Tab-separated table of C-alpha atoms in Angstrom:
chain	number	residue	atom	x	y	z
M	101	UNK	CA	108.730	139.106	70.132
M	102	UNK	CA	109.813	136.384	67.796
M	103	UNK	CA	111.026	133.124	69.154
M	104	UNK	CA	114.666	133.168	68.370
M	105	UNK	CA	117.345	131.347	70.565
M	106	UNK	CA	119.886	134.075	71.057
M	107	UNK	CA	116.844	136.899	71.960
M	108	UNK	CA	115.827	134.303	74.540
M	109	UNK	CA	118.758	133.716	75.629
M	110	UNK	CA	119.216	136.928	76.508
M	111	UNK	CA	115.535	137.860	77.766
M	112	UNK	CA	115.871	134.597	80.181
M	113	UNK	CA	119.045	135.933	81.525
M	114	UNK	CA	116.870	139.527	81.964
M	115	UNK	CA	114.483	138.061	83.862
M	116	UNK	CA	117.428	137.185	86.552
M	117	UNK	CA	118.005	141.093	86.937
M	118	UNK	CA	118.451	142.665	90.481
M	119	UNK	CA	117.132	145.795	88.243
M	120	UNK	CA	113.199	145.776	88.451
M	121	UNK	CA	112.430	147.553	85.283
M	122	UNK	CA	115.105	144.993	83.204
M	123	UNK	CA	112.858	142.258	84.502
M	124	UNK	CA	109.815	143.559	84.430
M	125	UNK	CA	111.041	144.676	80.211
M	126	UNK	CA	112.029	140.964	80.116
M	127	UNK	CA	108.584	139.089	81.436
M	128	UNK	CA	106.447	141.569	79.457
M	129	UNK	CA	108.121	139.732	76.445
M	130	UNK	CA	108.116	136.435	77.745
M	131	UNK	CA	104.450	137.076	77.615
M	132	UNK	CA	104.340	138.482	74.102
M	133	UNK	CA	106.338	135.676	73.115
M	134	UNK	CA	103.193	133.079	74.626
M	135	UNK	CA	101.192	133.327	71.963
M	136	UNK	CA	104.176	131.111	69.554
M	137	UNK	CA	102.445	128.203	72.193
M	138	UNK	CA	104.747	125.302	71.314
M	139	UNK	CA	107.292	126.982	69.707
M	140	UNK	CA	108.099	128.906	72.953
M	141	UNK	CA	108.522	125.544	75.513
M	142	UNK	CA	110.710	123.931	72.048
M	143	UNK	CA	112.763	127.124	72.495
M	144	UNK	CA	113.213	127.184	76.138
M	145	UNK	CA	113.759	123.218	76.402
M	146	UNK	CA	116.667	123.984	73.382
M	147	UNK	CA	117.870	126.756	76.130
M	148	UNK	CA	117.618	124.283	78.914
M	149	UNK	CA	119.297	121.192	76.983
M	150	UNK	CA	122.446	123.994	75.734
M	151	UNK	CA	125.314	123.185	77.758
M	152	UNK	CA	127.051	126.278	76.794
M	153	UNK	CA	124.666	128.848	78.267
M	154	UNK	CA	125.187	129.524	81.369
M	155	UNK	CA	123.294	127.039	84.409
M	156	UNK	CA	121.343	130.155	86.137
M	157	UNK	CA	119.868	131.109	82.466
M	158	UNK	CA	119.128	126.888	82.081
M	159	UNK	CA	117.321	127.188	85.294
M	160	UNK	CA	115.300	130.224	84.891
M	161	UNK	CA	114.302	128.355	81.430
M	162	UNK	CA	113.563	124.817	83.015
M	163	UNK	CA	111.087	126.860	85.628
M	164	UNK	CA	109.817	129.176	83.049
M	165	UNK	CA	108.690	125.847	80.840
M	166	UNK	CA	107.248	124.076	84.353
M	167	UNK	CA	105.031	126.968	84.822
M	168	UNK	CA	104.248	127.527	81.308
M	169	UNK	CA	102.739	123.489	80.948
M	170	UNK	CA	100.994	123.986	84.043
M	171	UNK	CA	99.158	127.027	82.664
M	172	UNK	CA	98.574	126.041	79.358
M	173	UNK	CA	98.380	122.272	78.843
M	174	UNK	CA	94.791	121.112	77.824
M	175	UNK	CA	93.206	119.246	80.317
M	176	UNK	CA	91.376	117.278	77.610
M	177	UNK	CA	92.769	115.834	74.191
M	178	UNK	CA	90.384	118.040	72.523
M	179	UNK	CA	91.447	121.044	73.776
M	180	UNK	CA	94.133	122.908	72.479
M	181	UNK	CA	95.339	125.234	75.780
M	182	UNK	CA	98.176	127.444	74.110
M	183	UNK	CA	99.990	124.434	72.604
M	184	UNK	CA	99.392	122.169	69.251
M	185	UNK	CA	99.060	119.005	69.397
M	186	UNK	CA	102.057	118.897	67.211
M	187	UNK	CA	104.217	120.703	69.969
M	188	UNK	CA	102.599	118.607	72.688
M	189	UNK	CA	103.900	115.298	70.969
M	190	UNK	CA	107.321	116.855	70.167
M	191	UNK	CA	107.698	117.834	73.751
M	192	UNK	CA	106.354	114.285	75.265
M	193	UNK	CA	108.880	112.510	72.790
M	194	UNK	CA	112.256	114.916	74.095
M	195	UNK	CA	111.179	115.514	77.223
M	196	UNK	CA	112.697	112.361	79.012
M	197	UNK	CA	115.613	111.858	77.274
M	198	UNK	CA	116.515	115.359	77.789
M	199	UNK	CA	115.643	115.340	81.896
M	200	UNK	CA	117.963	112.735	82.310
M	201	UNK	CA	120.477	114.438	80.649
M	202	UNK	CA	120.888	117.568	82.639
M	203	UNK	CA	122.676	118.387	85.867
M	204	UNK	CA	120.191	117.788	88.775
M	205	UNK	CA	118.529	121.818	89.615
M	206	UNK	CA	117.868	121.160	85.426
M	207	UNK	CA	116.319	117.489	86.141
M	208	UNK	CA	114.350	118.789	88.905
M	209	UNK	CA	112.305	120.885	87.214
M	210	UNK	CA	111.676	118.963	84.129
M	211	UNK	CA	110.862	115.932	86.360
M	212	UNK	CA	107.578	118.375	88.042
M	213	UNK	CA	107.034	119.130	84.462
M	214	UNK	CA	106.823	115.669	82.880
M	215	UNK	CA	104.418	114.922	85.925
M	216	UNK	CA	102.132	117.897	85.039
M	217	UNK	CA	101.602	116.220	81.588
M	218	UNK	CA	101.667	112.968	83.176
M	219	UNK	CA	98.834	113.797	85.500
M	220	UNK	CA	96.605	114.865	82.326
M	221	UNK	CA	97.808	112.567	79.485
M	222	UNK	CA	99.030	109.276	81.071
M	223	UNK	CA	98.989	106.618	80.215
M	224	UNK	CA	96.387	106.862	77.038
M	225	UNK	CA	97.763	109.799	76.091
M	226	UNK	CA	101.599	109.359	76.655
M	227	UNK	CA	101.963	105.301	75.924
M	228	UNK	CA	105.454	105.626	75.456
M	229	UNK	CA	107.041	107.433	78.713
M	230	UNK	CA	106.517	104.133	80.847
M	231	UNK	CA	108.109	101.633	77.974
M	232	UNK	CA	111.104	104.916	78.160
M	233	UNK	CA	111.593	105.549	81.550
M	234	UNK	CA	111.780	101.497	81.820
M	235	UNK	CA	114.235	100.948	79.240
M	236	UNK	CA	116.384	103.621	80.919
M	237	UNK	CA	115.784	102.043	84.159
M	238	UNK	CA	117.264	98.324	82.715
M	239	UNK	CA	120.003	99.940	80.428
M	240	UNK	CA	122.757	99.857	82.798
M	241	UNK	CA	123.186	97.442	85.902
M	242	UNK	CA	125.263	99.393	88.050
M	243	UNK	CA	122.700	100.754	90.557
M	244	UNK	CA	124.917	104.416	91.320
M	245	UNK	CA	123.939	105.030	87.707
M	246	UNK	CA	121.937	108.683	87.598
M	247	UNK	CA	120.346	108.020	84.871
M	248	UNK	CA	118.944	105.079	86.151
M	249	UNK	CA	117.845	107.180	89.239
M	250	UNK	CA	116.559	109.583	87.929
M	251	UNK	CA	114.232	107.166	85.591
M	252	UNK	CA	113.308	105.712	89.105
M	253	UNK	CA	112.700	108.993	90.677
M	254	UNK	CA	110.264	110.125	87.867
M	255	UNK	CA	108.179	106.732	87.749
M	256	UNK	CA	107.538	107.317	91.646
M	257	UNK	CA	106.436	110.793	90.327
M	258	UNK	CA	104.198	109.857	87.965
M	259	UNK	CA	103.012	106.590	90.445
M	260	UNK	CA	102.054	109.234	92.997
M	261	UNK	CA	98.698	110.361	91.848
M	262	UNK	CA	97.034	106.742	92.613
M	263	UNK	CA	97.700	107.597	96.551
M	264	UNK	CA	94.958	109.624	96.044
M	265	UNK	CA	92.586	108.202	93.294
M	266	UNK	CA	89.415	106.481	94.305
M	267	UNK	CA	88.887	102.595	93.157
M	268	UNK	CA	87.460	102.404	89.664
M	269	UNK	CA	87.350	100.731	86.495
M	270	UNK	CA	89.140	103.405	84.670
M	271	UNK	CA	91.807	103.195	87.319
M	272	UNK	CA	92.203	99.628	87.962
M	273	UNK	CA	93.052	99.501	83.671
M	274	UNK	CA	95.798	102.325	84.339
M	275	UNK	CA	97.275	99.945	87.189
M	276	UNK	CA	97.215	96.843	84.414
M	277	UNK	CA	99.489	98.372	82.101
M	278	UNK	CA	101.681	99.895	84.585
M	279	UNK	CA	101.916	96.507	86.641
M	280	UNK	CA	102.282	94.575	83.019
M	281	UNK	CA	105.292	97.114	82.305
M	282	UNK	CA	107.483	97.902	85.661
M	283	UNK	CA	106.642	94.667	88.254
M	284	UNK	CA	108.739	92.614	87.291
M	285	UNK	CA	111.686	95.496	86.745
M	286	UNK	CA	110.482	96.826	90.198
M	287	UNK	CA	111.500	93.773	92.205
M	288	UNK	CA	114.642	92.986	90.382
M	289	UNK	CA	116.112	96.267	91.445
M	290	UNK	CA	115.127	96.049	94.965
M	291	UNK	CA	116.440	92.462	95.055
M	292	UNK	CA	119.749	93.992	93.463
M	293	UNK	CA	119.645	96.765	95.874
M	294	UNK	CA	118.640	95.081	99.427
M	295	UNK	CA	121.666	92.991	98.322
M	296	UNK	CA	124.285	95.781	97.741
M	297	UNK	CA	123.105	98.375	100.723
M	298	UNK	CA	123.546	95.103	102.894
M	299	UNK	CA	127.183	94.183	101.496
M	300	UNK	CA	129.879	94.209	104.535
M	301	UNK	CA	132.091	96.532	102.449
M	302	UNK	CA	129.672	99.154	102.208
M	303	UNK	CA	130.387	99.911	106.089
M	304	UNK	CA	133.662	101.196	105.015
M	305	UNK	CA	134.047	105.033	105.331
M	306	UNK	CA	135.466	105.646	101.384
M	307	UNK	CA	131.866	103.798	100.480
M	308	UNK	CA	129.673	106.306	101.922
M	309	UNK	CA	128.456	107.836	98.669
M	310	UNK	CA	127.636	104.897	97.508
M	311	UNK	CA	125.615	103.983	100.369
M	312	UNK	CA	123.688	107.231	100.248
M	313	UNK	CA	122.887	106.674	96.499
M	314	UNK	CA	121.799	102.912	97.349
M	315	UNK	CA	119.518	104.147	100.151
M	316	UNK	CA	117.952	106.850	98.431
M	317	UNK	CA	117.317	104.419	95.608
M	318	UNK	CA	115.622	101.915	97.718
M	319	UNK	CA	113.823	104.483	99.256
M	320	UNK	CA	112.323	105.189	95.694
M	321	UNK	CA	111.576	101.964	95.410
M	322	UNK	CA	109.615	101.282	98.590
M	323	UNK	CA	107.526	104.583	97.807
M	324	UNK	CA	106.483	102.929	94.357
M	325	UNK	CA	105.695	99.778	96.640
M	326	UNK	CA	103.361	101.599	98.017
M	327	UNK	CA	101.764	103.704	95.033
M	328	UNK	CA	101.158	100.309	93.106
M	329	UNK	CA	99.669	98.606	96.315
M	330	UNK	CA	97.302	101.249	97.300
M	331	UNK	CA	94.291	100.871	95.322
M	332	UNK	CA	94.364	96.963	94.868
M	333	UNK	CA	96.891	94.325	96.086
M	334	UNK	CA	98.508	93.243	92.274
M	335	UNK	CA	98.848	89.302	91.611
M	336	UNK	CA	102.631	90.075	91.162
M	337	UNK	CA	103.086	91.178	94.542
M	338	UNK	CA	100.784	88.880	96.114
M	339	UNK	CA	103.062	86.486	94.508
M	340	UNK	CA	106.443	87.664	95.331
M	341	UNK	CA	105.045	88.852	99.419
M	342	UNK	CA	107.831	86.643	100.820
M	343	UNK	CA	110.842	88.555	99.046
M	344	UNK	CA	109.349	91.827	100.071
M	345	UNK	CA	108.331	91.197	103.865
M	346	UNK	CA	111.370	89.519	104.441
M	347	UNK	CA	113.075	92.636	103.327
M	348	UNK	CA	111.005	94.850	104.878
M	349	UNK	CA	111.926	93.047	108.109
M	350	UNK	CA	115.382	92.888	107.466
M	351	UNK	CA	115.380	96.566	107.122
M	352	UNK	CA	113.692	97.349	110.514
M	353	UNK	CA	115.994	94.851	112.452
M	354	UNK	CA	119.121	96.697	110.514
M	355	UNK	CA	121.253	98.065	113.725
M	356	UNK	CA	124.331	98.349	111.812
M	357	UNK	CA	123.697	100.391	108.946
M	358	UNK	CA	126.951	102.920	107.355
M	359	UNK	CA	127.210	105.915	108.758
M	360	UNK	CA	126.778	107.461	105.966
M	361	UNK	CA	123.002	106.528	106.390
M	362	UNK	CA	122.528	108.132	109.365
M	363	UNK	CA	120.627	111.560	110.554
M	364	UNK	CA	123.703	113.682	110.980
M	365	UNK	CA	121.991	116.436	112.999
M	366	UNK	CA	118.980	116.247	115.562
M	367	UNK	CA	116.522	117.775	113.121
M	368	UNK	CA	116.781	116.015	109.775
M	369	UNK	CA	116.030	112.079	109.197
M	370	UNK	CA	118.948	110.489	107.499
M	371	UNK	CA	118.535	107.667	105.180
M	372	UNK	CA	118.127	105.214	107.769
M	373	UNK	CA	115.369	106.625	109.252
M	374	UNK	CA	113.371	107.351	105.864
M	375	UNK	CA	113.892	103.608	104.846
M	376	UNK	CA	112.384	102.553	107.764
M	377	UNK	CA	109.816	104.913	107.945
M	378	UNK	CA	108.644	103.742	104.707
M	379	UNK	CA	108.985	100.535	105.767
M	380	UNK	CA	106.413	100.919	108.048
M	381	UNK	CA	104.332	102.445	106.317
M	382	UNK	CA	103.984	99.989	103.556
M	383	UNK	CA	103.345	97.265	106.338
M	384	UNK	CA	100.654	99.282	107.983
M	385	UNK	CA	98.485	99.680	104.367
M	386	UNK	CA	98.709	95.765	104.516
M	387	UNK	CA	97.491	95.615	107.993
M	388	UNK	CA	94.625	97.946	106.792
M	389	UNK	CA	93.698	96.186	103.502
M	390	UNK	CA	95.360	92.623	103.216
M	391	UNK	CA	95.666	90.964	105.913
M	392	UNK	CA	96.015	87.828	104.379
M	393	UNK	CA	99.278	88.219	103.082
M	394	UNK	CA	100.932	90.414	105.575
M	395	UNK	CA	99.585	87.774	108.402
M	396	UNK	CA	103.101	85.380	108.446
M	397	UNK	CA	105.309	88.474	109.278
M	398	UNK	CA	103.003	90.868	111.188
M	399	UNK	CA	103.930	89.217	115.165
M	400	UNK	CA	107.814	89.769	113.787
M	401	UNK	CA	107.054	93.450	112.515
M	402	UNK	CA	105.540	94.502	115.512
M	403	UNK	CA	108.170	93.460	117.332
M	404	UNK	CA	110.746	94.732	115.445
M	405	UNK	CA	108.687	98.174	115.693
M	406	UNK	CA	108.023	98.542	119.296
M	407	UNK	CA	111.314	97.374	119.659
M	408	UNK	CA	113.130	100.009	117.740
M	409	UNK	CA	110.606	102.879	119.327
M	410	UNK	CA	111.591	102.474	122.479
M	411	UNK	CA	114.870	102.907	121.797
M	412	UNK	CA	114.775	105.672	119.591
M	413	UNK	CA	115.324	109.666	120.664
M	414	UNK	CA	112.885	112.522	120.975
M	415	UNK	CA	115.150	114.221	118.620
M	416	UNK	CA	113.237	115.653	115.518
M	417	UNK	CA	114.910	113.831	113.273
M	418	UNK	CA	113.470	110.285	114.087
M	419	UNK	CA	109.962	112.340	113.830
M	420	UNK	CA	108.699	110.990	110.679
M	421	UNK	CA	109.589	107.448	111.929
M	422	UNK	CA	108.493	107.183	115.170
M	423	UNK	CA	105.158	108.501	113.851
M	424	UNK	CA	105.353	106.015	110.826
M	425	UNK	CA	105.723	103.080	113.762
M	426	UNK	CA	103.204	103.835	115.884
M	427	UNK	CA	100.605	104.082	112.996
M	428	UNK	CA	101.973	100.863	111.946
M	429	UNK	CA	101.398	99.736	115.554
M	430	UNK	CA	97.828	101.166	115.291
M	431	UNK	CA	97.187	99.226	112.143
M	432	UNK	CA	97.830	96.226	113.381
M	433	UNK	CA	95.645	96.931	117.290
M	434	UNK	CA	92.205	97.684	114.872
M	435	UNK	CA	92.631	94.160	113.201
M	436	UNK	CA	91.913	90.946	114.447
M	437	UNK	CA	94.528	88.461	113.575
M	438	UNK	CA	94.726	84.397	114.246
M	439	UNK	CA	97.645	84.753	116.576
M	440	UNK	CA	98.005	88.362	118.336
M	441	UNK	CA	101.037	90.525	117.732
M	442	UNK	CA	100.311	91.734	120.786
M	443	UNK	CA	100.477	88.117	122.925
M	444	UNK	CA	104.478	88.680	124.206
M	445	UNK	CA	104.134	89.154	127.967
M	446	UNK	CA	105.084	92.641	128.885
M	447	UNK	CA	104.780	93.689	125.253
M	448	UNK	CA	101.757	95.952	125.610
M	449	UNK	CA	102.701	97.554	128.900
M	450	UNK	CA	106.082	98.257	127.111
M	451	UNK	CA	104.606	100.023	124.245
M	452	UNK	CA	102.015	102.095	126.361
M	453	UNK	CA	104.800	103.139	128.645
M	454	UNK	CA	108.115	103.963	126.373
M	455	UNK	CA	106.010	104.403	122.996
M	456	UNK	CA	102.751	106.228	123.761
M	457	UNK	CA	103.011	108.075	126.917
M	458	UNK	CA	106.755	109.608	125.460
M	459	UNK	CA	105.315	110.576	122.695
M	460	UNK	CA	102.188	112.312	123.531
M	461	UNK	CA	103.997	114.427	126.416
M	462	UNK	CA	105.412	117.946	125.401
M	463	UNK	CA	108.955	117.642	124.854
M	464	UNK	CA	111.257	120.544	126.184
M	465	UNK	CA	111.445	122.184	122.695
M	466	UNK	CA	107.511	122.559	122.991
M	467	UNK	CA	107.382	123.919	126.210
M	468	UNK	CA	110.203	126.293	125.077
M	469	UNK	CA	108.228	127.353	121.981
M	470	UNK	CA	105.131	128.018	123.841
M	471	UNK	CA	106.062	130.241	126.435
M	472	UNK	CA	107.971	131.994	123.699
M	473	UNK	CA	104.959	132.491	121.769
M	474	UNK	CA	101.721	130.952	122.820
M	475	UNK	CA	99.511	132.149	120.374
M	476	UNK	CA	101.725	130.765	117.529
M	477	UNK	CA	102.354	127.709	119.385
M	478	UNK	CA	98.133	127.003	119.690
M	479	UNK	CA	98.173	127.656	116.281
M	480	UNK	CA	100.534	125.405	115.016
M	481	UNK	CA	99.214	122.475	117.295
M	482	UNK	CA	95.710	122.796	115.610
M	483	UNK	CA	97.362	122.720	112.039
M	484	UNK	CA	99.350	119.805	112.968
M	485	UNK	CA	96.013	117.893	113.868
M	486	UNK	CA	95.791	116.406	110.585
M	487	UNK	CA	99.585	115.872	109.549
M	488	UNK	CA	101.772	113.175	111.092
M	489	UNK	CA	102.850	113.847	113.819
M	490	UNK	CA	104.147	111.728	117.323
M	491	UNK	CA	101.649	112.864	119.226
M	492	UNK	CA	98.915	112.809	116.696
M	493	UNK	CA	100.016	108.962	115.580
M	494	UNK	CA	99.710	108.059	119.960
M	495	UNK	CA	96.414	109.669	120.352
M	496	UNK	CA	95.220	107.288	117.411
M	497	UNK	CA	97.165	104.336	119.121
M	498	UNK	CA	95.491	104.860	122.551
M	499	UNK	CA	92.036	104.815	120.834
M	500	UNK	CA	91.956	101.009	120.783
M	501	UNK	CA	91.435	101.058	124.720
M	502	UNK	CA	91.013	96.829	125.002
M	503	UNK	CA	95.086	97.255	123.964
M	504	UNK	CA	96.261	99.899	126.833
M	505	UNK	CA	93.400	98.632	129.325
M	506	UNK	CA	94.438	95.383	129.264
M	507	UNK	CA	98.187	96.298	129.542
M	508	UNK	CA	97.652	98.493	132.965
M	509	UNK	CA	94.758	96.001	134.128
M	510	UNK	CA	92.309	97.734	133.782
């Protein structure tokens, strides 16, 4: 098959066919059509960028490209993997531009695709997506800009992978230029953020989109907090410690958030309860690695923590947080600090009592689901081992025994 717009057009739309032997007609010369390498994604990202076709054929294009990189883009510079060089630099220098352009199923996909590539080429081989994605990020200062979210939202994308990468030269060079190119970008939005998502006339109801935008934002921005953090602390942050621990405080003490930010059914965090969650997080890899700096706010955080713990439900949707909080409260039990967060009369008993002992019970929905099914139930327990969990995050609490033996006198 020849590459040509309208045949694609139609072929894409094919492949969307209830009919089995249309789609099946349809992939067969999707796959013919492979072997143009480059000249097929150009086609399909001309398909996806086309505001006139239809959005299910823009989809089915956008996924069709995502899969098509992950097959065939070369692992190493040298390689070719389906696609020219040429194409691969044609692609790199649209491929932006043209995610935050599209309506948000669209940006989805091209987002997973940019971090394919990103995985592989950046940041020697793609020097300029972090100079684009930051001048899209500092084009516009109103922060319910999508653009500028969706900039935000692909940086934490591409951030991601150093969660995972061990300490080296190689990396610690990667985390130069990124730190030399977003830090100082990074903590002028959250300043500009923690100040907005805390303005009194955000509480009103007609504000509550904006809210939501402003919290997912800063959610984004506490992730990347993280991601930059994790291998090494930066001299930026190290610097700037105060502006982000006071926040991060701030944020756990918040009682009076919108409603908008809330979980609005028992299953599902709201905003609130990621922010927070994150929040913790963040404090706890301090606690672990750099104890230095985190040391003037960890007797507040720990209160503010076990505070909000006991108070908060067994309802699923405060899952992610209460586990979050007691790893947090873990964290800080395995280090040994100059002044104990722990020294509060009452405090330890407190948090062995209405933190751990809650939390590593079976709730009623547990009980329900394993005389329902036992077998599943077992299962699902085991798998959950490793993942975090309440129970999981409590188990790992109560292995610091000088904390809950001193707190029942023991």
């Amino acid at each position: 098959m020849a590459v040509n717009q309208m045949e694609l057009s139609q072929v894409m739309a094919a492949t969307l066919s209830s009919d089995y032997h249309i789609r099946r007609q349809a992939e067969e010369k999707l796959t013919q059509a492979e072997s143009a390498g480059g000249v097929l994604t150009s086609s399909l990202l001309q398909l996806v960028a086309n505001g006139n076709e239809q959005l299910p054929v823009r989809l089915a294009s956008s996924i069709y490209f995502k899969n098509f990189i992950k097959s065939h883009w070369p692992e190493s510079p040298d390689e070719n993997g389906g696609i020219s060089e040429e194409n691969r630099n044609l692609i790199k220098s649209h491929l932006v531009d043209l995610m935050l352009s599209v309506p948000a199923p669209l940006m989805a996909q091209l987002r997973e695709s940019i971090k394919i590539i990103s995985d592989l080429d950046f940041p020697a081989g793609w020097p300029t997506l972090l100079p684009t994605l930051v001048q899209r990020l500092t084009s516009s200062g109103d922060l319910n800009d999508g653009v500028q979210f969706g900039a935000l939202e692909t940086a934490a994308t591409v951030f991601d992978k150093y969660r995972y990468l061990v300490r080296s030269n190689e990396v610690l060079r990667e985390l130069q230029y990124i730190l030399k190119e977003f830090q100082e970008v990074h903590l002028a939005l959250y300043r500009q953020t923690m100040q907005e998502i805390f303005s009194p006339a955000l509480k009103d109801a007609s504000q509550a989109t904006k809210a939501s935008k402003l919290a997912k934002l800063l959610v984004v921005e506490l992730e990347i907090f993280y991601d930059l953090n994790v291998v090494d602390i930066p001299e930026y942050y190290e610097d700037n410690s105060a502006t982000w621990f006071e926040g991060f405080l701030r944020l756990l003490e918040w009682q009076d958030a919108p409603a908008a930010l809330k979980a609005v059914d028992e299953d599902t965090p709201g905003a609130i309860e990621n922010l927070k969650a994150q929040v913790c997080r963040n404090v706890a890899l301090y606690a672990d690695k750099y104890q230095e700096q985190v040391e003037p706010y960890i007797c507040g955080v720990v209160k503010s923590v076990w505070t909000l713990l006991v108070s908060t439900s067994p309802n699923g949707s405060n899952d992610q947080l209460v586990s979050a909080g007691i790893k947090l409260l873990s964290s800080a039990a395995s280090t040994k600090w100059d002044k104990s967060p722990f020294e509060e009369a009452n405090s330890l008993q407190a948090i062995c009592e209405h933190v751990v002992l809650p939390n590593i019970k079976l709730r009623d929905s547990d009980v329900e689901d394993f005389f329902d099914n036992p077998t599943e139930y077992i299962r699902r327990d085991m798998e959950s081992a490793d993942q975090d969990t309440r129970r999981r995050a409590a188990m790992e609490l109560v292995m610091w025994p000088e904390l809950v033996n001193s707190s029942v006198g023991h």
